[in-house]
Each structure stands twice: as structure tokens, then as C-alpha cells.
Amino acid sequence: MMRKYLPVVLSVLLVIALAVPAAAGPFADVPQHHWAYEAVKQLAAYGLVIGFPDGEFKGNEPLTRYQMAMVIARLLVSLDAQIKAEIEAAKTVIPEAPAPVEVEKEVIVEQPVIEKVIEKTIVEKLETEALEALEARIAALEGDVEGHDAEVAAKLADLEAKIARGDADNAAAIEALRAELAALEIPVMPEIPDVDAAVSEAIALIDALRAEFITELDVLNARTNVLEGELALAMEKIAALEERADVADLRVDEIDATLAAHLAGHEKVKISGSSEVKFEDVDIRSENEGVSAWKDPSDIFESDPEDNHADGTYSSKTDFKHTLGLKLTAYPADGVTVSAGLKAVTNPFTGDLTDNNLEISSLSLEITTDGILERLYAGGISLPEGTFTPYTFWGETILDDDDNPIYKGVVAELGYDIFSGTLLFTRIREESAAVAEVPWKAGLAFDLNDVTIVWPKGFDPYADNAGKEVTLYRPNSDYDPEDPESEEEIAVPVEFGEDFDPADPSTWDEEFLLYVAYLSAGEPEDPFDLVEITPGSPAVPAKPARYVFAGEGKVALLDNLNLGVAYVRAWDDYLSTIVDEQEVRENFDHVVSVSADYAFAEGWKADGEVAKWWRDDDGVGKQGLATRLNLSGVIGPVDVKGEFVRVPDGYNPEFVKVGSKKLVTDVKTIGVSAEATVLEALKLTGGYKMTGDAMDEGTQWKDWDATKHGITNVGAEYELAWGDLKLIPSANAEYTHFYKDEDWEAGSNRVTVKAGAAAEFEPIEASYYHTYARAKIGEGEPGTFYNRDEVSVEADYDLNENLNLWGDVNWAKQTVADAYKPVNPDEEEDEHSTEFNIGAKANFALYEGIDLKATAQYGMGKDLLVVGTPWTKGIVTAEVGAMVTPKLKVTVDGQYQRLDRFYLKAGAYEQYKYAPVTNMIGGINWNYDITTATVLKLGAKVIKSAVDNRADLSYIARVGT
């Protein structure tokens, strides 16, 4: 009979265990996210499990029979205590009246109390918490296992069946227990001792259940172990499946990338390109047929008038061109890519429509590999970035003003391990035959036969002589060969006008006209009848083809040591125009260079180069050896730099730019400098260098024989800030001591001090600097000096998000002593000038899709010393852009310019011939996106440039595209 109570008792024990309040996790090896965390915590809180001596639960260890006995014993002790507590509580409701009837009534009350305790514990707890928790765990297990393994799913299904059978057994046991309790007859005792006997009987019943429970618990424990083992195995398989899934995902990604690369590599040929059809019509109106219609008529403010109008002029034309660009890309092998580019231009308006006027403007081939030959390119060439050295080859020398290649050739880039290299080969001039001189011709009004013009000695008709003074030489009629003081020729200076044109005798000076007429036609009846001049051309000798080869190799010997060698050669192919028994090796230019850079210690680096240059011009040789060495490093808070530079006079490789703001020659400099930030805002600088001239005579250096001077400089700069105001005072001093004839000249020196401050306070920036220089030249001579003051103020202010105002003012005054000998040409003359500019910029959205941009600018320069206005400008622009449709944008712009320019000549200002000028420029552009890759553009531009009182320099140009 006790055996049938076993499921009920087990359910009671389980419910009681689950009813214990959860406490904090007692075991360090059971993390909160573990699926059995709550169960372990509840058992520990109830005192059923206490863990191992080291404080761990060791959930994966097998449960021994001894450990199980300990857990069951604790469980039974706890259960006994709870039952006894309920019975003692029930006793308190029995009254002490002796009447049997009353006792019977109270006994009747006692039985429902005990039954209530058992029913509440077994039914409510089991049906709510135990079953819900068990079902939740099974559902979670089903979610984890589902879809991963069929075997796991089958085992879970078996588990569910077993649990379902267990639920049915529990339910049946509960109903049986209820029936037994209902049928149980407890004798009615008239006295309290009889109740004690009933209690003793209940305790005996519990002891009997306990004895029988051990066997049933073994069976239940075995089933639990099997379930836990199966669950652990399922979890391991799930983890293994998840790990395999992650590996599979990574593998799929790798396969996708490999497949994409494979497909790209095996897509043997791809074709891409573009096609552009462009129509352009330019019309020019002017009373002067030879007018210069400037593309940018506002470009008249360069310091040298020869640099004005750098964009050139328009010429009347109607041009219709179709430009086709194609690119063919092939992948002939793994790691090899071949690209061929073609750009062809045809003009339907050129010649007859049946003519073949196709012009190949560019053709290129590029091969890239993952081998030693990294890249091979044939076409319009340019230097790869970072190749060659400052003393051998400048990449810009083979590009035009728009950075497009000038020459066509081959460039190869090589690389292997620590080695790399670049090779270049091109022809920079094709061979040409000799061209005979074509003399200038002139017709006479009274005689249409051509007359060959004989120009005076000293005059070059192909030079730009307009506005210049030229010295001509004429025979001296009083020349006496026997008189050593008698001159055979007389020098005659002739000043040509600004409009002088050798092809237009009406622009000639009268004396020059008479001289040319006398030399060319003898003594014509009227020299002014010399008309209808036909320009000639000078004789051009035959020229052979000229080629260029350039090569560079680099090696990274160490992580911090790199070596390089470069060689560049340009030469004439003597046999390209003639057949000769011997080849003449003249007219060549070559330079070889060795360079290195080395990083050592911490923060220290050295780099340098030595280059040897040779040149031959028609058998006349030149050479030079250029050297540079730089050293930089850090000593505490001090940055130190050292330099040695030597570039001799005449050093001029063909592909190196030499001159002002380029490679400086005829110089040898040895110097050291330092910069330190001693405080957070205080910066100190200082340095010393010895510099002078440099010359190569054969293989001998001849340096510092003409000029040599030592320069010492110190400086300080301190940055201060008060709120938004930033003030940066600074001072610099430079002392120069001149050296000549291997001795210091007594007292020959110069001291220059520049001090001032710059300030920033949004939106204003301002600065003031004063420069004082004092020089002493030779013994006994008084000190000479110059003073210079400079003030600059700039402002840039956004009035609101649509309107910006800006302006600047610059003022400078310089006084130079007559005896002063400056180094900087800008210090040679007195100066007192000022200039200012003001302007505004506006940007408004007039309507959705319609924007207005406008600017206004006015500026002028003043020379207060000579009393003149070198320049003035007033410019107003406006532009309206409208997105008519999502694909169509129309832009209309206009500009008004009023400009004036003067140039200082012989102490007075003369007005530039293209000033004062009024320019009005307007244009409209229509841009329509037909498709993603097809665009239709229409444009029209009109330039009206009117030079005051010079209709011959004024014009109207209309450009339609």
C-alpha cells in the first residue's frame, strides 16, 4: 500500500523544493545563464545540497548512492518538520470539552485540516509550478534541438512520452491518495492522549513510507540520470552543430569570394568606353581684323605685363568633333591583366564628307602582373609617383600646363622581394630635314615685283619687339680702315611703339622705314610705298630624332635603410637623318645619382643624394656634381635639423627645372637649425648657416670664392589667449657677416630685426610687423639701414546662412638708405603703398529647385610715394540655377567688370594698353540627363570687352557649344 503513495510523496517533495524562495547562486561554477541554475539554487537554499569542500557544485560529476542518501535524508528531515508543524497547528483547534459529541465534531474538523495541507501541497504546487517549469524546460529544449539532428529529435520525443506517462501516473496516485484519505477511519478519542496516539500512528506511517521510498528513489534517480545524460548529449551535439554551422558560414564566404575572383579572372574580355559629340562655334566682331579676343579679359593684374592673359585668345571657327573612347580589358592568365585604351576623334566639317579624317588622339596599352614585372604601360607617359630624385628627373617636365602627357613611350615598374625599379623610354623629337630660309618679301605701290627685305643688323623680325628699344647698327660713311679709332658701324637705338608689327609698315617708325627701304630697294622714289609685306621664315637645319631613357632602382637593405640609384639620358640619334661611316656622339645629356635614407636611434633620420651631370652641345661639354645631405632628430624638447647642399653654377639636367622657385644653382650651404617648445605656448627657434657660390672647374670644386657669408638667426613666438581673442607676438633677429678673399671684411655685416604681433578675434585677423635693418660695409663707412612697417587686416563674416561679407586692408611703408646693399630685390627701393578689397557673397533658394548666387567685389591699390593708383577693380556676378525637372538643369550667369591697370616706368605710371576696360560676360547652360550614362549639354557664352578709346582693342566674342 505504501508503494502506491510513492509518486504522491515524490511530488510533494518536488513541490516543497520548488516552493523554497530563490536565493543568490551559492556555487561559483554554476553561472546564472546555465539552464539548471535556478534548480541548483533552490536545492541549496532548502539545504538539500551543500556542494563540495572547495565550494563548487561540480554538476558534471556522477551522483553516488552515498550522496543521494544524504540528499534524501535531508529532504525527509525537512518534510517531517513541516508535517509535524501542520499537525501541531491542527491540535490547537480541538476544544477541551469532554462531551463526546463535541469531540466528534472537532475530530471531524481535524481530518479536513490534514487533507487540506496535503491537497494544497500536492495538487496546487504540482499542477502549477512543477508542471509549468517542466513544460517550459521541455519547450526550450525543443527550440534548441529542433532542426539540428534527427537523433536528438527522436530522443526528445521519447522524453516527452515518458514525462507524459509520469504525469498520468502522478495524477492517478493523487486520486488514489485522496480516496485513501477519504476512506481512512480515525477513531474518535474523547481525550487528548487519544489524539497523540493518532499522531503516533501517522508518524509510523511516514516511517514506513520512508523505508519503502529508498527503493523507489533509486529507480527515479536512475531515470533522472538517464534524462540528464541524454540532455547533456543533446546539448553537446547542438554546440557541435552550431560550431560546424559557423565554420560552414565562413567557408561559404570564402567560396563566394573565391568564386567571384574566379569569375572575374575568367571573364576573359570586358569592353567599356564613352562617346562624345561636341559642336563649337566661335564668332568675333571687331573693327580690327587682328584683334586679340582674350578668353579671360580680366587677367590684367600680373606684376609683369607679359604674364597677363595667360589663357590665350579665341579664334573664329566652327568645329564639330566626335570623340570616341574605348577600353578593352582582358585576363589572359591568373594574376595578369591587359588593358588597351583608344581615343579617336573625327570632324565631319573637315574636308569632303567622303574623306577619312579619323584622328587617333591617344592609344595606350597597360599590363599588370603579380610577378617581377608589376606594370608595363605604353602610351602618353608620366612618371609614377615617388620615383626619381630632385637632381635627376622632375615629372612635371614631361607634362603640359594641364598635366597631360607631352610624349608617348613606355614605362615599366618592377618589383621583387626587397628590390624595386622603374624604367622609362620615349622619343621627345622626331627627325626632320633641313628647311631653307624663306626671305621676307615686300611689294612696291609703283612696282608689283617682289622685293626681298634686308633687315638692319641687330633686328630680329621673329622677336617680340613691340614697346621695346632695340639697338641697330648701320655702316659709318666716315669709316677709315687706317684710323684705329674710326668705327665701322654706328649704333642707333630705336624705340618701337606698342602696336609695332614687322608685317605692317604703317606701324613702323619713320627712321626705321627709311632704313629698311634703303637696304632693301636701294633708293625708291617713295619709301612709304613699301607695302604688301609677306613674312618669311628662318632657315632650319636638319634635326635628328632625340630619345630619352630613364631608370631607377631601389633596395630596402634593412627596415631602416634604403638605397637607390638613378640614371637619366637624353641623346640625338645622329644616324636618323643621314648615312655616315662614323656615328657622332654629340648633343647628349645624362645624369647619374646615388641616394640613401637611414633611420637610426629614436626620432633620428638622415637622407642624401649625390648626382653627377654631363652635357654636350655640338662638342662643347659641361658638367657638375650636385650633393645634398639632410639630418633631423629630437633631443628632449628640441627638434634639430642639419643640412649640406651644393649645386654648382651651370648644373642643368634636361629634365630638372632650374631657376627661381625651382632648383637653385650656384650655391653651397652648410647649416644647422633648432626649434623648441619650452612652455606650452612659447616656441623658440635658432640656427646658423654658411652659404655662398659654388663652381665646378673640371673635377675641382671652386666654392665660396666670389661670395660667402654666415647667417645667424634667432626667434621667439608666444601664443596668448583671452576668451575668443588670440594674440601671437613674435620677434626674429638675423645677423649676417660677409666673407671675401679668405678673410672677414672688417665691419662688414648686416643685422635685421623683425618684430610684431598677429591677432585673431572672430571674424577678424590682424597683424603688424616692423622690420629694421642696419648694415656696415667696410671700415670707416657709416652704418646704413632700411625700415619697413606692415599692417594687414582681414575679415570674413557670415551675416546669416545666406550672406557673407569679407574684406582686407594691407599697408606697407619702407625706407631704404642710398648706400644700402640688400640681398632681397624687394628691399631695393622705397615703398609706401596700400591696397584694400571688400566684397559680399550671397546664396539664396528663391524657390524649390531654383538657387541664386551673387558676388560683388571692389578693390584698389594706392602708391603713396609716387602718387598713383596702380590698379582698381569692380566686379559683380550673378548666377541662377534651376532644376526644371529631375533630369534637366538650366543655369544662367552674368558678370560685369570695370578694371584699370597702370605700370610704373621711369618713375611714373603708364596705363596698360588694355585698360581701362569694361567687360560684360554672360552665358547660359542647359544640362539634360537623357539616361544614366547619356547627357546632352547646350551652352552659349558672350564676351564684350570694351577698352576705353581703343576700338581696335575692343571686341565681342560669341561661343556656342
Short mmCIF file of C-alpha atoms in Angstrom, two decimals, residues 11-12 14-20 117-133:
data_model
loop_
_atom_site.label_atom_id
_atom_site.label_comp_id
_atom_site.label_asym_id
_atom_site.label_seq_id
_atom_site.Cartn_x
_atom_site.Cartn_y
_atom_site.Cartn_z
CA SER A 11 5.52 15.05 -6.00
CA VAL A 12 5.09 16.60 -2.58
CA LEU A 14 9.33 18.28 -5.52
CA VAL A 15 6.69 20.93 -4.89
CA ILE A 16 8.12 21.77 -1.49
CA ALA A 17 11.59 22.10 -3.00
CA LEU A 18 10.28 24.40 -5.75
CA ALA A 19 8.36 26.45 -3.21
CA VAL A 20 11.54 27.50 -1.38
CA VAL A 117 -2.42 20.52 3.79
CA ILE A 118 -1.77 17.51 1.57
CA GLU A 119 -4.10 18.64 -1.21
CA LYS A 120 -2.67 22.15 -1.27
CA THR A 121 0.86 20.86 -1.41
CA ILE A 122 0.31 18.09 -3.92
CA VAL A 123 -2.34 19.48 -6.26
CA GLU A 124 -1.70 23.21 -6.43
CA LYS A 125 2.06 23.09 -6.39
CA LEU A 126 2.30 20.15 -8.74
CA GLU A 127 -0.27 21.41 -11.21
CA THR A 128 1.05 24.96 -11.35
CA GLU A 129 4.72 25.46 -10.66
CA ALA A 130 6.18 21.99 -11.20
CA LEU A 131 4.36 21.19 -14.38
CA GLU A 132 4.79 24.70 -15.83
CA ALA A 133 8.51 24.72 -15.08
#
